[in-house]
């Protein structure tokens, strides 16, 4: 341990060339020579060994300190910079905890009491309020305190706390004023194979054929009680169905496409109050390129400062001539279908079958007609209109 840490407290000294032999005789360890300049050597020695040099009256000059003392002197020299960095990081961290507003999904007589309970979990300094408790714990407390509600919960969105309340006594008002209540409907025709409903009343069965726009899950919890007033919530869940498509793909026999080569050059600029100062740039000699510019702007709380870093990426592009025969065109058309479908897929969706039904060609193009069978979530949310 001593050998590993012997230079935690060390100095760089300058000695005459003729003194080096004497110093090597005085010290038990091999002295580290940093450099030689003219008739002088620059050595790194332990700080407490300077006492030995003084004892034997060895001429030396301290050039700089290393190790812990060097760091300490660096901190003292740039103290204001380090304090500024620490304060800036503290401000950014505080901004992630700051709460500026509490909003309610609907008005109830208990809103002020709910707000008061939430504010008990604040740590406040001047006009800055920080949430010092876990939201799950606050939710549990609110549900115990206000158990007469159908539902109460809070969620955080940036600096905003959103309180969602379902109160049977104000059902009709809630349907009018709370956005987001509605049903799950079918986005396309299909044969239902599996469904998992989290919220709402399912109106479907397994192996049932449904049409586009048909209600799959009702958000009205009293759907089967027609003699009672409606009680709407946002329906939520997944309805997986087999879906059949007919797709027509046209592939040109010859085409020119522009593709990225993978070569990228980067340029960085420091933006200060509208003035851009370039501080990093790689040469861009591309004949064709795509330019992407991002601006990372400094933000303190909700205020965006006119200070930040601009990053400009230049992506090289080349024109490529594609020539297809019937076989390669068919492969391309099939892959194009799979790509287009996958772009709209959600978790759990998959392609079951892609089969070419018909193919034709003219002087310029190949044309293919495909049958496509998929397994996908066909449920989409449809908000209930306020006048319904």
PDB file of N, CA and C in Angstrom, residues 143-216:
ATOM      1  N   UNK A 143     -56.251   7.067  -1.278  1.00  0.00           N
ATOM      2  CA  UNK A 143     -57.318   6.077  -1.455  1.00  0.00           C
ATOM      3  C   UNK A 143     -57.906   5.636  -0.118  1.00  0.00           C
ATOM      4  N   UNK A 144     -57.077   5.627   0.929  1.00  0.00           N
ATOM      5  CA  UNK A 144     -57.592   5.310   2.260  1.00  0.00           C
ATOM      6  C   UNK A 144     -58.423   6.464   2.811  1.00  0.00           C
ATOM      7  N   UNK A 145     -57.968   7.682   2.581  1.00  0.00           N
ATOM      8  CA  UNK A 145     -58.643   8.867   3.113  1.00  0.00           C
ATOM      9  C   UNK A 145     -59.961   9.141   2.388  1.00  0.00           C
ATOM     10  N   UNK A 146     -59.980   8.908   1.054  1.00  0.00           N
ATOM     11  CA  UNK A 146     -61.170   9.225   0.254  1.00  0.00           C
ATOM     12  C   UNK A 146     -61.730   7.948  -0.372  1.00  0.00           C
ATOM     13  N   UNK A 147     -62.090   7.000   0.496  1.00  0.00           N
ATOM     14  CA  UNK A 147     -62.561   5.709  -0.006  1.00  0.00           C
ATOM     15  C   UNK A 147     -63.982   5.762  -0.558  1.00  0.00           C
ATOM     16  N   UNK A 148     -64.646   6.930  -0.464  1.00  0.00           N
ATOM     17  CA  UNK A 148     -65.985   7.063  -1.043  1.00  0.00           C
ATOM     18  C   UNK A 148     -65.916   7.325  -2.545  1.00  0.00           C
ATOM     19  N   UNK A 149     -64.700   7.620  -3.063  1.00  0.00           N
ATOM     20  CA  UNK A 149     -64.553   7.804  -4.507  1.00  0.00           C
ATOM     21  C   UNK A 149     -64.481   6.442  -5.189  1.00  0.00           C
ATOM     22  N   UNK A 150     -64.966   6.391  -6.430  1.00  0.00           N
ATOM     23  CA  UNK A 150     -64.768   5.187  -7.237  1.00  0.00           C
ATOM     24  C   UNK A 150     -63.276   4.973  -7.501  1.00  0.00           C
ATOM     25  N   UNK A 151     -62.571   6.081  -7.711  1.00  0.00           N
ATOM     26  CA  UNK A 151     -61.137   6.007  -8.004  1.00  0.00           C
ATOM     27  C   UNK A 151     -60.486   7.355  -7.722  1.00  0.00           C
ATOM     28  N   UNK A 152     -59.273   7.330  -7.194  1.00  0.00           N
ATOM     29  CA  UNK A 152     -58.473   8.540  -7.046  1.00  0.00           C
ATOM     30  C   UNK A 152     -57.009   8.162  -7.193  1.00  0.00           C
ATOM     31  N   UNK A 153     -56.270   8.934  -7.961  1.00  0.00           N
ATOM     32  CA  UNK A 153     -54.840   8.676  -8.145  1.00  0.00           C
ATOM     33  C   UNK A 153     -54.164   9.950  -8.610  1.00  0.00           C
ATOM     34  N   UNK A 154     -52.858  10.032  -8.376  1.00  0.00           N
ATOM     35  CA  UNK A 154     -52.070  11.143  -8.897  1.00  0.00           C
ATOM     36  C   UNK A 154     -50.934  10.573  -9.736  1.00  0.00           C
ATOM     37  N   UNK A 155     -50.564  11.316 -10.753  1.00  0.00           N
ATOM     38  CA  UNK A 155     -49.408  10.962 -11.562  1.00  0.00           C
ATOM     39  C   UNK A 155     -48.646  12.237 -11.885  1.00  0.00           C
ATOM     40  N   UNK A 156     -47.360  12.089 -12.090  1.00  0.00           N
ATOM     41  CA  UNK A 156     -46.513  13.245 -12.341  1.00  0.00           C
ATOM     42  C   UNK A 156     -46.209  13.368 -13.822  1.00  0.00           C
ATOM     43  N   UNK A 157     -46.319  14.599 -14.336  1.00  0.00           N
ATOM     44  CA  UNK A 157     -45.956  14.907 -15.715  1.00  0.00           C
ATOM     45  C   UNK A 157     -45.087  16.152 -15.688  1.00  0.00           C
ATOM     46  N   UNK A 158     -43.750  15.953 -15.647  1.00  0.00           N
ATOM     47  CA  UNK A 158     -42.835  17.093 -15.536  1.00  0.00           C
ATOM     48  C   UNK A 158     -42.997  17.776 -14.194  1.00  0.00           C
ATOM     49  N   UNK A 159     -43.344  19.055 -14.209  1.00  0.00           N
ATOM     50  CA  UNK A 159     -43.540  19.833 -12.982  1.00  0.00           C
ATOM     51  C   UNK A 159     -45.003  19.870 -12.562  1.00  0.00           C
ATOM     52  N   UNK A 160     -45.847  19.048 -13.192  1.00  0.00           N
ATOM     53  CA  UNK A 160     -47.286  19.050 -12.926  1.00  0.00           C
ATOM     54  C   UNK A 160     -47.705  17.740 -12.269  1.00  0.00           C
ATOM     55  N   UNK A 161     -48.527  17.849 -11.211  1.00  0.00           N
ATOM     56  CA  UNK A 161     -49.155  16.684 -10.603  1.00  0.00           C
ATOM     57  C   UNK A 161     -50.607  16.632 -11.065  1.00  0.00           C
ATOM     58  N   UNK A 162     -50.994  15.517 -11.710  1.00  0.00           N
ATOM     59  CA  UNK A 162     -52.360  15.367 -12.208  1.00  0.00           C
ATOM     60  C   UNK A 162     -53.132  14.437 -11.275  1.00  0.00           C
ATOM     61  N   UNK A 163     -54.254  14.926 -10.756  1.00  0.00           N
ATOM     62  CA  UNK A 163     -55.106  14.140  -9.868  1.00  0.00           C
ATOM     63  C   UNK A 163     -56.331  13.678 -10.655  1.00  0.00           C
ATOM     64  N   UNK A 164     -56.515  12.364 -10.758  1.00  0.00           N
ATOM     65  CA  UNK A 164     -57.670  11.792 -11.454  1.00  0.00           C
ATOM     66  C   UNK A 164     -58.662  11.272 -10.427  1.00  0.00           C
ATOM     67  N   UNK A 165     -59.921  11.716 -10.550  1.00  0.00           N
ATOM     68  CA  UNK A 165     -60.964  11.344  -9.592  1.00  0.00           C
ATOM     69  C   UNK A 165     -62.184  10.834 -10.350  1.00  0.00           C
ATOM     70  N   UNK A 166     -62.735   9.706  -9.889  1.00  0.00           N
ATOM     71  CA  UNK A 166     -64.025   9.211 -10.371  1.00  0.00           C
ATOM     72  C   UNK A 166     -64.983   9.221  -9.190  1.00  0.00           C
ATOM     73  N   UNK A 167     -66.001  10.063  -9.260  1.00  0.00           N
ATOM     74  CA  UNK A 167     -66.964  10.216  -8.172  1.00  0.00           C
ATOM     75  C   UNK A 167     -68.371   9.950  -8.696  1.00  0.00           C
ATOM     76  N   UNK A 168     -69.047   8.885  -8.244  1.00  0.00           N
ATOM     77  CA  UNK A 168     -70.367   8.542  -8.780  1.00  0.00           C
ATOM     78  C   UNK A 168     -71.378   9.673  -8.705  1.00  0.00           C
ATOM     79  N   UNK A 169     -71.288  10.524  -7.683  1.00  0.00           N
ATOM     80  CA  UNK A 169     -72.279  11.583  -7.516  1.00  0.00           C
ATOM     81  C   UNK A 169     -72.190  12.650  -8.587  1.00  0.00           C
ATOM     82  N   UNK A 170     -71.069  12.685  -9.324  1.00  0.00           N
ATOM     83  CA  UNK A 170     -70.940  13.695 -10.377  1.00  0.00           C
ATOM     84  C   UNK A 170     -70.629  13.019 -11.707  1.00  0.00           C
ATOM     85  N   UNK A 171     -71.206  11.831 -11.916  1.00  0.00           N
ATOM     86  CA  UNK A 171     -70.923  11.064 -13.128  1.00  0.00           C
ATOM     87  C   UNK A 171     -71.237  11.857 -14.378  1.00  0.00           C
ATOM     88  N   UNK A 172     -72.439  12.403 -14.444  1.00  0.00           N
ATOM     89  CA  UNK A 172     -72.846  13.099 -15.658  1.00  0.00           C
ATOM     90  C   UNK A 172     -71.952  14.289 -15.955  1.00  0.00           C
ATOM     91  N   UNK A 173     -71.551  15.022 -14.916  1.00  0.00           N
ATOM     92  CA  UNK A 173     -70.657  16.159 -15.123  1.00  0.00           C
ATOM     93  C   UNK A 173     -69.301  15.687 -15.628  1.00  0.00           C
ATOM     94  N   UNK A 174     -68.844  14.553 -15.101  1.00  0.00           N
ATOM     95  CA  UNK A 174     -67.538  14.060 -15.515  1.00  0.00           C
ATOM     96  C   UNK A 174     -67.533  13.665 -16.983  1.00  0.00           C
ATOM     97  N   UNK A 175     -68.601  13.058 -17.451  1.00  0.00           N
ATOM     98  CA  UNK A 175     -68.663  12.667 -18.853  1.00  0.00           C
ATOM     99  C   UNK A 175     -68.546  13.890 -19.740  1.00  0.00           C
ATOM    100  N   UNK A 176     -69.052  15.018 -19.285  1.00  0.00           N
ATOM    101  CA  UNK A 176     -69.018  16.236 -20.082  1.00  0.00           C
ATOM    102  C   UNK A 176     -67.665  16.934 -20.019  1.00  0.00           C
ATOM    103  N   UNK A 177     -67.014  16.882 -18.865  1.00  0.00           N
ATOM    104  CA  UNK A 177     -65.846  17.729 -18.671  1.00  0.00           C
ATOM    105  C   UNK A 177     -64.502  17.011 -18.704  1.00  0.00           C
ATOM    106  N   UNK A 178     -64.471  15.701 -18.469  1.00  0.00           N
ATOM    107  CA  UNK A 178     -63.188  15.004 -18.443  1.00  0.00           C
ATOM    108  C   UNK A 178     -62.889  14.444 -19.823  1.00  0.00           C
ATOM    109  N   UNK A 179     -61.803  14.867 -20.403  1.00  0.00           N
ATOM    110  CA  UNK A 179     -61.412  14.356 -21.710  1.00  0.00           C
ATOM    111  C   UNK A 179     -60.806  12.962 -21.563  1.00  0.00           C
ATOM    112  N   UNK A 180     -61.035  12.106 -22.578  1.00  0.00           N
ATOM    113  CA  UNK A 180     -60.375  10.812 -22.592  1.00  0.00           C
ATOM    114  C   UNK A 180     -61.270   9.633 -22.297  1.00  0.00           C
ATOM    115  N   UNK A 181     -62.540   9.852 -21.918  1.00  0.00           N
ATOM    116  CA  UNK A 181     -63.420   8.725 -21.661  1.00  0.00           C
ATOM    117  C   UNK A 181     -63.985   8.199 -22.977  1.00  0.00           C
ATOM    118  N   UNK A 182     -64.018   6.881 -23.132  1.00  0.00           N
ATOM    119  CA  UNK A 182     -64.512   6.344 -24.391  1.00  0.00           C
ATOM    120  C   UNK A 182     -64.368   4.841 -24.486  1.00  0.00           C
ATOM    121  N   UNK A 183     -64.470   4.328 -25.724  1.00  0.00           N
ATOM    122  CA  UNK A 183     -64.501   2.892 -25.994  1.00  0.00           C
ATOM    123  C   UNK A 183     -63.274   2.456 -26.796  1.00  0.00           C
ATOM    124  N   UNK A 184     -63.098   1.140 -26.876  1.00  0.00           N
ATOM    125  CA  UNK A 184     -62.139   0.552 -27.802  1.00  0.00           C
ATOM    126  C   UNK A 184     -62.915   0.039 -29.008  1.00  0.00           C
ATOM    127  N   UNK A 185     -62.509   0.464 -30.201  1.00  0.00           N
ATOM    128  CA  UNK A 185     -63.183   0.031 -31.430  1.00  0.00           C
ATOM    129  C   UNK A 185     -62.174  -0.663 -32.337  1.00  0.00           C
ATOM    130  N   UNK A 186     -62.684  -1.395 -33.323  1.00  0.00           N
ATOM    131  CA  UNK A 186     -61.822  -2.138 -34.254  1.00  0.00           C
ATOM    132  C   UNK A 186     -61.280  -1.199 -35.327  1.00  0.00           C
ATOM    133  N   UNK A 187     -59.967  -1.223 -35.514  1.00  0.00           N
ATOM    134  CA  UNK A 187     -59.361  -0.383 -36.549  1.00  0.00           C
ATOM    135  C   UNK A 187     -59.486  -1.016 -37.935  1.00  0.00           C
ATOM    136  N   UNK A 188     -59.810  -2.315 -37.971  1.00  0.00           N
ATOM    137  CA  UNK A 188     -59.975  -3.022 -39.244  1.00  0.00           C
ATOM    138  C   UNK A 188     -60.814  -4.276 -39.018  1.00  0.00           C
ATOM    139  N   UNK A 189     -61.267  -4.917 -40.091  1.00  0.00           N
ATOM    140  CA  UNK A 189     -61.993  -6.186 -39.973  1.00  0.00           C
ATOM    141  C   UNK A 189     -61.041  -7.270 -39.479  1.00  0.00           C
ATOM    142  N   UNK A 190     -61.585  -8.266 -38.767  1.00  0.00           N
ATOM    143  CA  UNK A 190     -60.741  -9.365 -38.332  1.00  0.00           C
ATOM    144  C   UNK A 190     -61.494 -10.391 -37.509  1.00  0.00           C
ATOM    145  N   UNK A 191     -60.843 -11.543 -37.266  1.00  0.00           N
ATOM    146  CA  UNK A 191     -61.395 -12.622 -36.459  1.00  0.00           C
ATOM    147  C   UNK A 191     -60.702 -12.609 -35.095  1.00  0.00           C
ATOM    148  N   UNK A 192     -61.462 -12.329 -34.033  1.00  0.00           N
ATOM    149  CA  UNK A 192     -60.895 -12.200 -32.690  1.00  0.00           C
ATOM    150  C   UNK A 192     -60.343 -13.544 -32.229  1.00  0.00           C
ATOM    151  N   UNK A 193     -59.080 -13.540 -31.782  1.00  0.00           N
ATOM    152  CA  UNK A 193     -58.436 -14.760 -31.305  1.00  0.00           C
ATOM    153  C   UNK A 193     -58.111 -14.706 -29.809  1.00  0.00           C
ATOM    154  N   UNK A 194     -57.861 -13.515 -29.311  1.00  0.00           N
ATOM    155  CA  UNK A 194     -57.478 -13.386 -27.897  1.00  0.00           C
ATOM    156  C   UNK A 194     -57.708 -11.942 -27.474  1.00  0.00           C
ATOM    157  N   UNK A 195     -58.152 -11.753 -26.221  1.00  0.00           N
ATOM    158  CA  UNK A 195     -58.280 -10.381 -25.720  1.00  0.00           C
ATOM    159  C   UNK A 195     -57.974 -10.332 -24.227  1.00  0.00           C
ATOM    160  N   UNK A 196     -57.432  -9.212 -23.829  1.00  0.00           N
ATOM    161  CA  UNK A 196     -57.078  -8.973 -22.428  1.00  0.00           C
ATOM    162  C   UNK A 196     -57.509  -7.548 -22.090  1.00  0.00           C
ATOM    163  N   UNK A 197     -58.548  -7.425 -21.267  1.00  0.00           N
ATOM    164  CA  UNK A 197     -59.149  -6.129 -20.983  1.00  0.00           C
ATOM    165  C   UNK A 197     -58.777  -5.694 -19.568  1.00  0.00           C
ATOM    166  N   UNK A 198     -58.219  -4.493 -19.457  1.00  0.00           N
ATOM    167  CA  UNK A 198     -57.850  -3.926 -18.158  1.00  0.00           C
ATOM    168  C   UNK A 198     -58.968  -3.053 -17.602  1.00  0.00           C
ATOM    169  N   UNK A 199     -59.593  -2.262 -18.462  1.00  0.00           N
ATOM    170  CA  UNK A 199     -60.673  -1.369 -18.053  1.00  0.00           C
ATOM    171  C   UNK A 199     -61.785  -1.424 -19.095  1.00  0.00           C
ATOM    172  N   UNK A 200     -63.030  -1.530 -18.631  1.00  0.00           N
ATOM    173  CA  UNK A 200     -64.157  -1.515 -19.543  1.00  0.00           C
ATOM    174  C   UNK A 200     -64.911  -2.833 -19.585  1.00  0.00           C
ATOM    175  N   UNK A 201     -66.001  -2.844 -20.368  1.00  0.00           N
ATOM    176  CA  UNK A 201     -66.866  -4.016 -20.503  1.00  0.00           C
ATOM    177  C   UNK A 201     -66.645  -4.639 -21.879  1.00  0.00           C
ATOM    178  N   UNK A 202     -66.101  -5.870 -21.963  1.00  0.00           N
ATOM    179  CA  UNK A 202     -65.873  -6.503 -23.274  1.00  0.00           C
ATOM    180  C   UNK A 202     -67.198  -6.886 -23.935  1.00  0.00           C
ATOM    181  N   UNK A 203     -67.302  -6.620 -25.228  1.00  0.00           N
ATOM    182  CA  UNK A 203     -68.508  -6.927 -26.000  1.00  0.00           C
ATOM    183  C   UNK A 203     -68.217  -7.965 -27.078  1.00  0.00           C
ATOM    184  N   UNK A 204     -67.146  -8.719 -26.922  1.00  0.00           N
ATOM    185  CA  UNK A 204     -66.692  -9.654 -27.950  1.00  0.00           C
ATOM    186  C   UNK A 204     -66.459 -11.031 -27.344  1.00  0.00           C
ATOM    187  N   UNK A 205     -66.335 -12.021 -28.224  1.00  0.00           N
ATOM    188  CA  UNK A 205     -66.001 -13.381 -27.831  1.00  0.00           C
ATOM    189  C   UNK A 205     -64.890 -13.899 -28.733  1.00  0.00           C
ATOM    190  N   UNK A 206     -64.224 -14.956 -28.285  1.00  0.00           N
ATOM    191  CA  UNK A 206     -63.174 -15.571 -29.096  1.00  0.00           C
ATOM    192  C   UNK A 206     -63.781 -16.165 -30.367  1.00  0.00           C
ATOM    193  N   UNK A 207     -63.033 -16.010 -31.486  1.00  0.00           N
ATOM    194  CA  UNK A 207     -63.449 -16.484 -32.815  1.00  0.00           C
ATOM    195  C   UNK A 207     -64.670 -15.732 -33.360  1.00  0.00           C
ATOM    196  N   UNK A 208     -64.902 -14.539 -32.846  1.00  0.00           N
ATOM    197  CA  UNK A 208     -65.970 -13.686 -33.372  1.00  0.00           C
ATOM    198  C   UNK A 208     -65.406 -12.788 -34.465  1.00  0.00           C
ATOM    199  N   UNK A 209     -66.125 -12.660 -35.579  1.00  0.00           N
ATOM    200  CA  UNK A 209     -65.702 -11.773 -36.662  1.00  0.00           C
ATOM    201  C   UNK A 209     -66.228 -10.372 -36.378  1.00  0.00           C
ATOM    202  N   UNK A 210     -65.345  -9.382 -36.444  1.00  0.00           N
ATOM    203  CA  UNK A 210     -65.743  -7.994 -36.187  1.00  0.00           C
ATOM    204  C   UNK A 210     -65.381  -7.143 -37.398  1.00  0.00           C
ATOM    205  N   UNK A 211     -66.131  -6.053 -37.564  1.00  0.00           N
ATOM    206  CA  UNK A 211     -65.899  -5.142 -38.672  1.00  0.00           C
ATOM    207  C   UNK A 211     -65.244  -3.856 -38.184  1.00  0.00           C
ATOM    208  N   UNK A 212     -64.611  -3.170 -39.102  1.00  0.00           N
ATOM    209  CA  UNK A 212     -63.954  -1.907 -38.793  1.00  0.00           C
ATOM    210  C   UNK A 212     -64.951  -0.927 -38.176  1.00  0.00           C
ATOM    211  N   UNK A 213     -64.558  -0.305 -37.045  1.00  0.00           N
ATOM    212  CA  UNK A 213     -65.410   0.665 -36.368  1.00  0.00           C
ATOM    213  C   UNK A 213     -66.323   0.072 -35.326  1.00  0.00           C
ATOM    214  N   UNK A 214     -66.420  -1.260 -35.264  1.00  0.00           N
ATOM    215  CA  UNK A 214     -67.292  -1.913 -34.287  1.00  0.00           C
ATOM    216  C   UNK A 214     -66.715  -1.758 -32.884  1.00  0.00           C
ATOM    217  N   UNK A 215     -67.603  -1.497 -31.896  1.00  0.00           N
ATOM    218  CA  UNK A 215     -67.155  -1.338 -30.508  1.00  0.00           C
ATOM    219  C   UNK A 215     -66.767  -2.704 -29.947  1.00  0.00           C
ATOM    220  N   UNK A 216     -65.527  -2.814 -29.486  1.00  0.00           N
ATOM    221  CA  UNK A 216     -65.021  -4.065 -28.919  1.00  0.00           C
ATOM    222  C   UNK A 216     -65.140  -4.076 -27.401  1.00  0.00           C
TER     223      UNK A 216
END
